[in-house]
Amino acid sequence: MNLSYWEYKTWLNHIDFTIVGSGIVGLSTAIALRKRFPKSNILILEKGVLPQGASTKNAGFACFGSISELLWDLENHSEEEVLDLITMRWEGIQLLRNSLGDTTIDYQGLGGHEVFLKKDAALYEKCLGQVQQLNQLIRPIFGRDPFVITPNRFKFQGVQEQYVTHRFEGQLDTGKMMRSLLKLARKEDIVVLNGVEVTGFSEELNKVNVFTDRFELNTGSLLITTNGFAGQLLEEDVHPARAQVLVTQPIKDLAIQGTFHFDEGYYYFRNIEDRILFGGGRNLDFKTEATLQFGQTQKVQKELEQLLRTIILPGTAFEVDRWWSGIMGVGRQKKPIVKQLSNTTFCGIRLGGMGVAIGSIVGRELAALL
């Protein structure tokens, strides 16, 4: 890249902290670093025109885990690990709301519902039977019982007669959230350069040489927050998981409110401006969806449209307005990886599809490592 003396001196010289990725974690890290080191030079490098990955492409769920997900977690993790995860999600949402304001991000505490298909009768009975026990376990986190049993008041078809509702879950506007974080970062004199892909780095005693597709620079510390894309730079237990999403055209008299999961959380939908936002289907083809490539597949598109037609909006005409996909970061464990990798390199990755809930707190924890 043909950089002038002025360009290099102004934007790339004497950088104290370089953050890779301008998603929720990257921006939250930068803002937390500014509070700790008020006079530092902080730079964020983002390969997309807008933040890539999942931060601007998620469904905007402020969720803490549906009942079937938490029961699965308790079977595969220790009780302490599960409680720590739920606490992190709860505290992370409160941090995000307090930092940006509910009105700014259009936060609505409408509750989150797990809907059970007729074919999932065994899972349905299992979850109903565990509501009281799970409430007792996690009540201290929320202050009162989070899970309640509610009727199928939205008249979905082919589902069990009742939902298991998490009364503390909510939803927000992902675009407004990210725009607000970017605005706050710029207010704090944090430089964000878009269209710059970090391709590698090398470490020296007290600095890191950062290589990009446009230029090279030296930085005091390097912080990697690219979540599902982290495997391109690090050897950590994090792998990409693509999620395909659609949103309908506005639907007259749409009465559905809140956030919804079904099929053990592999499908999720919500209302947004008289539209249905619907995503999921990764379980139809895990291998194909373990990719760094954005895009859609006919298999998932066909299934999402069929489920909309038969379960969510039976008898209601609709048109799909837009398709997109996001890339999450998952691994063998659900706990995010927030750690110091060397004297000068750090990472905050593997958010496991819970970036909205834990992104802010992961960024704060990452900044606290320095």
Short mmCIF file of C-alpha atoms in Angstrom, two decimals:
data_model
loop_
_atom_site.label_atom_id
_atom_site.label_comp_id
_atom_site.label_asym_id
_atom_site.label_seq_id
_atom_site.Cartn_x
_atom_site.Cartn_y
_atom_site.Cartn_z
CA MET A 1 0.00 0.00 0.00
CA ASN A 2 1.32 3.40 -0.97
CA LEU A 3 1.27 5.19 2.40
CA SER A 4 2.47 8.75 2.74
CA TYR A 5 4.54 10.02 5.62
CA TRP A 6 1.42 11.77 6.94
CA GLU A 7 -0.78 8.70 6.71
CA TYR A 8 1.66 6.44 8.50
CA LYS A 9 2.48 9.03 11.17
CA THR A 10 -1.20 9.81 11.86
CA TRP A 11 -2.80 6.37 11.84
CA LEU A 12 -0.16 3.66 12.21
CA ASN A 13 2.64 5.03 14.37
CA HIS A 14 3.17 4.44 18.11
CA ILE A 15 0.18 2.13 18.48
CA ASP A 16 -0.20 0.75 22.01
CA PHE A 17 -3.07 -1.68 21.37
CA THR A 18 -4.17 -3.20 18.08
CA ILE A 19 -7.46 -5.10 18.09
CA VAL A 20 -8.38 -7.49 15.27
CA GLY A 21 -12.12 -7.33 14.60
CA SER A 22 -14.65 -4.56 15.18
CA GLY A 23 -17.50 -6.72 16.44
CA ILE A 24 -19.07 -6.59 19.88
CA VAL A 25 -15.98 -7.97 21.61
CA GLY A 26 -13.49 -5.84 19.70
CA LEU A 27 -15.33 -2.58 20.32
CA SER A 28 -16.07 -3.44 23.95
CA THR A 29 -12.40 -4.28 24.49
CA ALA A 30 -11.30 -0.99 22.98
CA ILE A 31 -13.73 1.03 25.10
CA ALA A 32 -12.62 -0.78 28.27
CA LEU A 33 -8.95 -0.21 27.37
CA ARG A 34 -9.60 3.51 26.96
CA LYS A 35 -10.92 3.66 30.53
CA ARG A 36 -7.84 1.82 31.84
CA PHE A 37 -5.29 3.63 29.69
CA PRO A 38 -6.71 7.09 28.88
CA LYS A 39 -3.69 8.31 26.90
CA SER A 40 -3.05 5.16 24.86
CA ASN A 41 -3.28 4.86 21.08
CA ILE A 42 -5.88 2.22 20.23
CA LEU A 43 -6.40 0.85 16.73
CA ILE A 44 -9.04 -1.60 15.49
CA LEU A 45 -8.52 -3.41 12.18
CA GLU A 46 -11.63 -4.78 10.48
CA LYS A 47 -11.54 -6.73 7.21
CA GLY A 48 -15.15 -5.93 6.28
CA VAL A 49 -16.77 -2.71 5.18
CA LEU A 50 -18.99 -3.35 8.21
CA PRO A 51 -18.14 -5.68 11.11
CA GLN A 52 -17.99 -9.22 9.73
CA GLY A 53 -18.76 -12.51 11.47
CA ALA A 54 -21.90 -12.45 13.57
CA SER A 55 -22.05 -9.09 15.36
CA THR A 56 -24.11 -7.32 12.69
CA LYS A 57 -25.74 -10.49 11.36
CA ASN A 58 -27.28 -12.11 14.45
CA ALA A 59 -30.98 -12.24 15.34
CA GLY A 60 -30.73 -9.77 18.23
CA PHE A 61 -31.67 -12.24 20.97
CA ALA A 62 -30.89 -11.22 24.54
CA CYS A 63 -31.03 -14.81 25.78
CA PHE A 64 -29.49 -16.90 28.53
CA GLY A 65 -30.25 -20.45 27.41
CA SER A 66 -33.51 -22.23 26.65
CA ILE A 67 -34.55 -25.00 29.02
CA SER A 68 -33.50 -27.84 26.69
CA GLU A 69 -30.14 -26.17 26.08
CA LEU A 70 -29.45 -25.76 29.79
CA LEU A 71 -30.44 -29.36 30.52
CA TRP A 72 -28.05 -30.49 27.77
CA ASP A 73 -25.34 -28.28 29.26
CA LEU A 74 -25.84 -29.84 32.70
CA GLU A 75 -25.37 -33.29 31.17
CA ASN A 76 -22.15 -32.28 29.43
CA HIS A 77 -20.59 -29.71 31.77
CA SER A 78 -20.26 -29.41 35.51
CA GLU A 79 -22.97 -27.59 37.43
CA GLU A 80 -20.48 -24.87 38.35
CA GLU A 81 -19.54 -24.34 34.69
CA VAL A 82 -23.20 -24.02 33.66
CA LEU A 83 -23.96 -21.56 36.44
CA ASP A 84 -20.90 -19.50 35.47
CA LEU A 85 -22.08 -19.39 31.84
CA ILE A 86 -25.60 -18.28 32.77
CA THR A 87 -24.22 -15.65 35.14
CA MET A 88 -21.91 -14.31 32.43
CA ARG A 89 -24.81 -14.03 29.98
CA TRP A 90 -27.03 -12.27 32.50
CA GLU A 91 -24.33 -9.83 33.61
CA GLY A 92 -23.24 -9.28 30.02
CA ILE A 93 -26.72 -8.19 28.94
CA GLN A 94 -26.97 -5.83 31.91
CA LEU A 95 -23.57 -4.34 31.03
CA LEU A 96 -24.64 -3.83 27.41
CA ARG A 97 -27.95 -2.24 28.40
CA ASN A 98 -26.35 0.03 30.98
CA SER A 99 -23.58 1.08 28.58
CA LEU A 100 -25.79 1.93 25.61
CA GLY A 101 -29.30 2.39 27.02
CA ASP A 102 -32.45 0.40 26.28
CA THR A 103 -33.95 3.07 24.03
CA THR A 104 -30.78 3.36 21.98
CA ILE A 105 -30.65 -0.37 21.18
CA ASP A 106 -34.45 -0.82 21.12
CA TYR A 107 -34.32 -3.38 23.91
CA GLN A 108 -37.65 -5.06 24.64
CA GLY A 109 -38.06 -7.52 27.51
CA LEU A 110 -40.81 -9.59 25.89
CA GLY A 111 -39.61 -12.97 27.15
CA GLY A 112 -38.15 -15.97 25.34
CA HIS A 113 -40.12 -19.12 24.55
CA GLU A 114 -39.04 -22.65 23.77
CA VAL A 115 -41.59 -24.25 21.47
CA PHE A 116 -41.66 -28.03 21.14
CA LEU A 117 -42.67 -29.78 17.93
CA LYS A 118 -45.12 -32.67 18.10
CA LYS A 119 -42.31 -35.03 17.11
CA ASP A 120 -40.30 -33.94 20.15
CA ALA A 121 -42.75 -35.31 22.71
CA ALA A 122 -40.04 -36.99 24.80
CA LEU A 123 -37.97 -33.81 25.01
CA TYR A 124 -41.12 -31.83 25.84
CA GLU A 125 -42.03 -34.11 28.74
CA LYS A 126 -38.44 -34.09 30.00
CA CYS A 127 -38.31 -30.29 30.03
CA LEU A 128 -41.70 -29.89 31.70
CA GLY A 129 -40.59 -32.31 34.38
CA GLN A 130 -37.38 -30.36 35.05
CA VAL A 131 -38.78 -26.80 35.25
CA GLN A 132 -39.03 -26.70 39.04
CA GLN A 133 -35.60 -28.26 39.60
CA LEU A 134 -33.88 -25.96 37.11
CA ASN A 135 -35.60 -22.90 38.54
CA GLN A 136 -34.33 -23.81 41.98
CA LEU A 137 -30.78 -24.11 40.65
CA ILE A 138 -30.62 -20.80 38.77
CA ARG A 139 -33.05 -18.68 40.80
CA PRO A 140 -30.19 -16.93 42.67
CA ILE A 141 -28.89 -15.52 39.37
CA PHE A 142 -32.17 -13.86 38.36
CA GLY A 143 -33.72 -13.19 41.77
CA ARG A 144 -36.84 -15.25 41.05
CA ASP A 145 -37.89 -18.23 38.96
CA PRO A 146 -37.01 -17.55 35.31
CA PHE A 147 -38.92 -20.43 33.71
CA VAL A 148 -42.71 -20.56 33.56
CA ILE A 149 -45.05 -22.76 31.52
CA THR A 150 -47.26 -20.80 29.10
CA PRO A 151 -49.96 -21.85 26.61
CA ASN A 152 -49.54 -21.87 22.83
CA ARG A 153 -51.14 -18.45 22.58
CA PHE A 154 -49.58 -17.59 19.21
CA LYS A 155 -51.33 -20.56 17.57
CA PHE A 156 -48.29 -22.22 16.01
CA GLN A 157 -49.18 -25.47 14.25
CA GLY A 158 -47.68 -28.90 14.79
CA VAL A 159 -46.37 -28.03 18.25
CA GLN A 160 -47.07 -29.13 21.81
CA GLU A 161 -49.79 -27.33 23.74
CA GLN A 162 -47.42 -25.38 25.99
CA TYR A 163 -44.17 -23.42 25.77
CA VAL A 164 -41.49 -23.16 28.43
CA THR A 165 -40.92 -19.43 28.72
CA HIS A 166 -37.89 -17.61 30.15
CA ARG A 167 -39.47 -14.47 31.52
CA PHE A 168 -36.21 -12.46 31.66
CA GLU A 169 -35.16 -12.87 28.02
CA GLY A 170 -35.54 -10.03 25.54
CA GLN A 171 -34.64 -8.75 22.12
CA LEU A 172 -32.85 -5.77 20.63
CA ASP A 173 -31.94 -4.15 17.33
CA THR A 174 -28.56 -5.52 16.27
CA GLY A 175 -27.87 -2.67 13.85
CA LYS A 176 -28.61 0.01 16.42
CA MET A 177 -26.47 -1.81 18.98
CA MET A 178 -23.44 -1.97 16.72
CA ARG A 179 -23.85 1.57 15.45
CA SER A 180 -24.01 2.78 19.06
CA LEU A 181 -20.86 0.86 19.98
CA LEU A 182 -19.04 2.31 16.97
CA LYS A 183 -20.21 5.80 17.87
CA LEU A 184 -18.99 5.35 21.44
CA ALA A 185 -15.63 4.05 20.24
CA ARG A 186 -15.11 7.04 17.94
CA LYS A 187 -16.13 9.39 20.75
CA GLU A 188 -13.32 7.80 22.79
CA ASP A 189 -10.83 8.57 19.97
CA ILE A 190 -10.47 4.91 19.00
CA VAL A 191 -9.42 4.51 15.37
CA VAL A 192 -11.29 1.90 13.31
CA LEU A 193 -9.86 1.04 9.89
CA ASN A 194 -12.17 -1.02 7.68
CA GLY A 195 -11.26 -3.12 4.67
CA VAL A 196 -8.01 -4.29 6.29
CA GLU A 197 -7.47 -8.03 6.76
CA VAL A 198 -4.84 -9.17 9.25
CA THR A 199 -2.99 -12.07 7.64
CA GLY A 200 -0.45 -12.85 10.37
CA PHE A 201 1.82 -11.54 13.07
CA SER A 202 5.22 -12.09 14.64
CA GLU A 203 6.30 -11.24 18.16
CA GLU A 204 9.41 -9.58 19.46
CA LEU A 205 10.35 -8.82 23.05
CA ASN A 206 8.09 -5.82 23.65
CA LYS A 207 6.12 -5.47 20.43
CA VAL A 208 4.18 -7.33 17.76
CA ASN A 209 4.68 -7.01 14.03
CA VAL A 210 1.24 -7.12 12.42
CA PHE A 211 0.91 -8.10 8.76
CA THR A 212 -2.18 -7.16 6.74
CA ASP A 213 -3.22 -7.29 3.11
CA ARG A 214 -2.55 -3.53 2.88
CA PHE A 215 0.33 -2.59 5.18
CA GLU A 216 2.47 -3.66 8.14
CA LEU A 217 2.64 -2.03 11.55
CA ASN A 218 4.16 -2.45 14.98
CA THR A 219 2.05 -2.47 18.13
CA GLY A 220 2.64 -2.84 21.84
CA SER A 221 -0.07 -5.47 22.26
CA LEU A 222 -2.23 -7.45 19.85
CA LEU A 223 -5.75 -8.51 20.83
CA ILE A 224 -7.60 -10.98 18.60
CA THR A 225 -11.40 -10.84 18.80
CA THR A 226 -12.46 -12.41 15.50
CA ASN A 227 -14.44 -15.27 17.10
CA GLY A 228 -15.31 -17.79 14.36
CA PHE A 229 -12.46 -16.54 12.17
CA ALA A 230 -9.84 -16.82 14.92
CA GLY A 231 -8.58 -20.13 13.56
CA GLN A 232 -6.97 -18.23 10.69
CA LEU A 233 -4.56 -16.63 13.17
CA LEU A 234 -4.52 -18.88 16.25
CA GLU A 235 -4.41 -22.55 17.14
CA GLU A 236 -7.26 -22.62 19.65
CA ASP A 237 -10.39 -24.74 20.09
CA VAL A 238 -12.66 -22.50 18.03
CA HIS A 239 -14.32 -23.41 14.75
CA PRO A 240 -16.66 -21.56 12.39
CA ALA A 241 -20.38 -22.29 12.37
CA ARG A 242 -22.51 -20.58 9.76
CA ALA A 243 -26.09 -19.55 10.53
CA GLN A 244 -28.49 -18.75 7.69
CA VAL A 245 -31.22 -16.21 8.34
CA LEU A 246 -34.19 -14.67 6.54
CA VAL A 247 -36.60 -11.84 7.22
CA THR A 248 -40.05 -11.53 5.68
CA GLN A 249 -41.78 -8.54 4.21
CA PRO A 250 -44.11 -6.82 6.71
CA ILE A 251 -47.12 -8.97 7.60
CA LYS A 252 -50.45 -7.33 8.36
CA ASP A 253 -51.80 -7.91 11.88
CA LEU A 254 -48.76 -9.93 12.96
CA ALA A 255 -49.45 -10.78 16.60
CA ILE A 256 -46.30 -12.79 17.42
CA GLN A 257 -44.17 -11.17 20.13
CA GLY A 258 -40.98 -12.28 21.85
CA THR A 259 -38.15 -14.60 20.90
CA PHE A 260 -38.60 -18.29 20.13
CA HIS A 261 -36.50 -21.45 19.87
CA PHE A 262 -37.44 -24.94 18.76
CA ASP A 263 -35.78 -28.22 17.81
CA GLU A 264 -33.28 -27.96 20.69
CA GLY A 265 -32.38 -24.39 19.74
CA TYR A 266 -31.31 -25.12 16.17
CA TYR A 267 -34.15 -22.91 14.92
CA TYR A 268 -35.01 -19.47 16.24
CA PHE A 269 -37.36 -16.64 15.28
CA ARG A 270 -38.73 -13.34 16.49
CA ASN A 271 -40.84 -10.36 15.47
CA ILE A 272 -39.19 -7.23 14.08
CA GLU A 273 -41.23 -4.32 12.69
CA ASP A 274 -44.21 -6.54 11.76
CA ARG A 275 -41.88 -9.06 10.13
CA ILE A 276 -40.67 -12.50 11.10
CA LEU A 277 -36.92 -12.97 11.37
CA PHE A 278 -36.17 -16.68 11.18
CA GLY A 279 -32.84 -18.52 11.23
CA GLY A 280 -31.22 -21.86 11.84
CA GLY A 281 -31.01 -25.24 10.17
CA ARG A 282 -27.32 -25.76 10.81
CA ASN A 283 -28.15 -29.23 12.09
CA LEU A 284 -29.35 -30.23 8.61
CA ASP A 285 -25.74 -30.35 7.41
CA PHE A 286 -23.13 -29.63 10.10
CA LYS A 287 -20.23 -30.29 7.74
CA THR A 288 -21.32 -27.79 5.11
CA GLU A 289 -22.15 -25.14 7.71
CA ALA A 290 -18.71 -25.42 9.37
CA THR A 291 -17.40 -22.84 6.93
CA LEU A 292 -15.85 -19.38 6.77
CA GLN A 293 -17.82 -18.58 3.62
CA PHE A 294 -20.95 -16.48 3.84
CA GLY A 295 -23.92 -17.58 1.76
CA GLN A 296 -26.99 -19.77 1.62
CA THR A 297 -27.75 -23.35 0.64
CA GLN A 298 -30.91 -24.60 -1.03
CA LYS A 299 -31.31 -27.27 1.66
CA VAL A 300 -31.53 -24.76 4.50
CA GLN A 301 -33.50 -22.18 2.50
CA LYS A 302 -36.12 -24.74 1.55
CA GLU A 303 -36.44 -26.00 5.14
CA LEU A 304 -36.76 -22.53 6.67
CA GLU A 305 -39.45 -21.51 4.20
CA GLN A 306 -41.33 -24.79 4.77
CA LEU A 307 -41.25 -24.36 8.56
CA LEU A 308 -42.47 -20.78 8.22
CA ARG A 309 -45.34 -21.95 6.07
CA THR A 310 -46.43 -24.94 8.15
CA ILE A 311 -45.56 -24.09 11.78
CA ILE A 312 -44.95 -20.38 12.39
CA LEU A 313 -47.30 -18.71 9.88
CA PRO A 314 -49.88 -21.36 8.90
CA GLY A 315 -52.54 -19.89 6.64
CA THR A 316 -50.72 -16.55 6.40
CA ALA A 317 -49.27 -15.35 3.11
CA PHE A 318 -45.70 -14.06 3.34
CA GLU A 319 -42.78 -13.06 1.14
CA VAL A 320 -39.10 -13.31 2.02
CA ASP A 321 -37.51 -9.87 1.88
CA ARG A 322 -33.86 -10.73 2.52
CA TRP A 323 -31.48 -13.63 3.18
CA TRP A 324 -28.09 -13.44 4.87
CA SER A 325 -25.71 -15.51 6.99
CA GLY A 326 -23.37 -15.00 9.92
CA ILE A 327 -20.33 -16.92 11.15
CA MET A 328 -20.26 -17.90 14.83
CA GLY A 329 -17.35 -19.39 16.78
CA VAL A 330 -17.94 -22.71 18.55
CA GLY A 331 -15.82 -25.39 20.22
CA ARG A 332 -15.88 -28.44 22.45
CA GLN A 333 -16.63 -26.24 25.46
CA LYS A 334 -19.10 -23.36 25.69
CA LYS A 335 -16.95 -21.22 27.93
CA PRO A 336 -15.40 -18.39 25.88
CA ILE A 337 -11.63 -18.29 25.49
CA VAL A 338 -10.34 -15.13 27.15
CA LYS A 339 -6.66 -15.41 27.82
CA GLN A 340 -3.14 -14.12 27.43
CA LEU A 341 -1.31 -16.09 24.75
CA SER A 342 2.12 -14.53 25.21
CA ASN A 343 3.76 -11.44 26.62
CA THR A 344 2.15 -9.27 23.95
CA THR A 345 -0.74 -11.24 22.42
CA PHE A 346 -4.23 -11.87 23.83
CA CYS A 347 -7.58 -13.23 22.60
CA GLY A 348 -11.30 -13.08 23.38
CA ILE A 349 -13.02 -15.66 21.16
CA ARG A 350 -15.46 -18.64 20.99
CA LEU A 351 -18.69 -16.93 21.99
CA GLY A 352 -20.78 -19.96 21.00
CA GLY A 353 -23.68 -18.07 19.45
CA MET A 354 -24.13 -15.93 22.58
CA GLY A 355 -22.28 -12.84 21.37
CA VAL A 356 -25.06 -10.39 22.18
CA ALA A 357 -25.26 -11.69 25.74
CA ILE A 358 -21.56 -12.05 26.55
CA GLY A 359 -19.72 -9.88 24.03
CA SER A 360 -19.52 -6.83 26.28
CA ILE A 361 -18.32 -8.74 29.32
CA VAL A 362 -15.77 -10.74 27.29
CA GLY A 363 -14.38 -7.43 26.03
CA ARG A 364 -14.14 -6.06 29.55
CA GLU A 365 -12.41 -9.23 30.80
CA LEU A 366 -10.01 -9.19 27.89
CA ALA A 367 -9.02 -5.59 28.55
CA ALA A 368 -8.46 -6.42 32.22
CA LEU A 369 -5.73 -8.92 31.26
CA LEU A 370 -3.39 -6.16 30.13
#
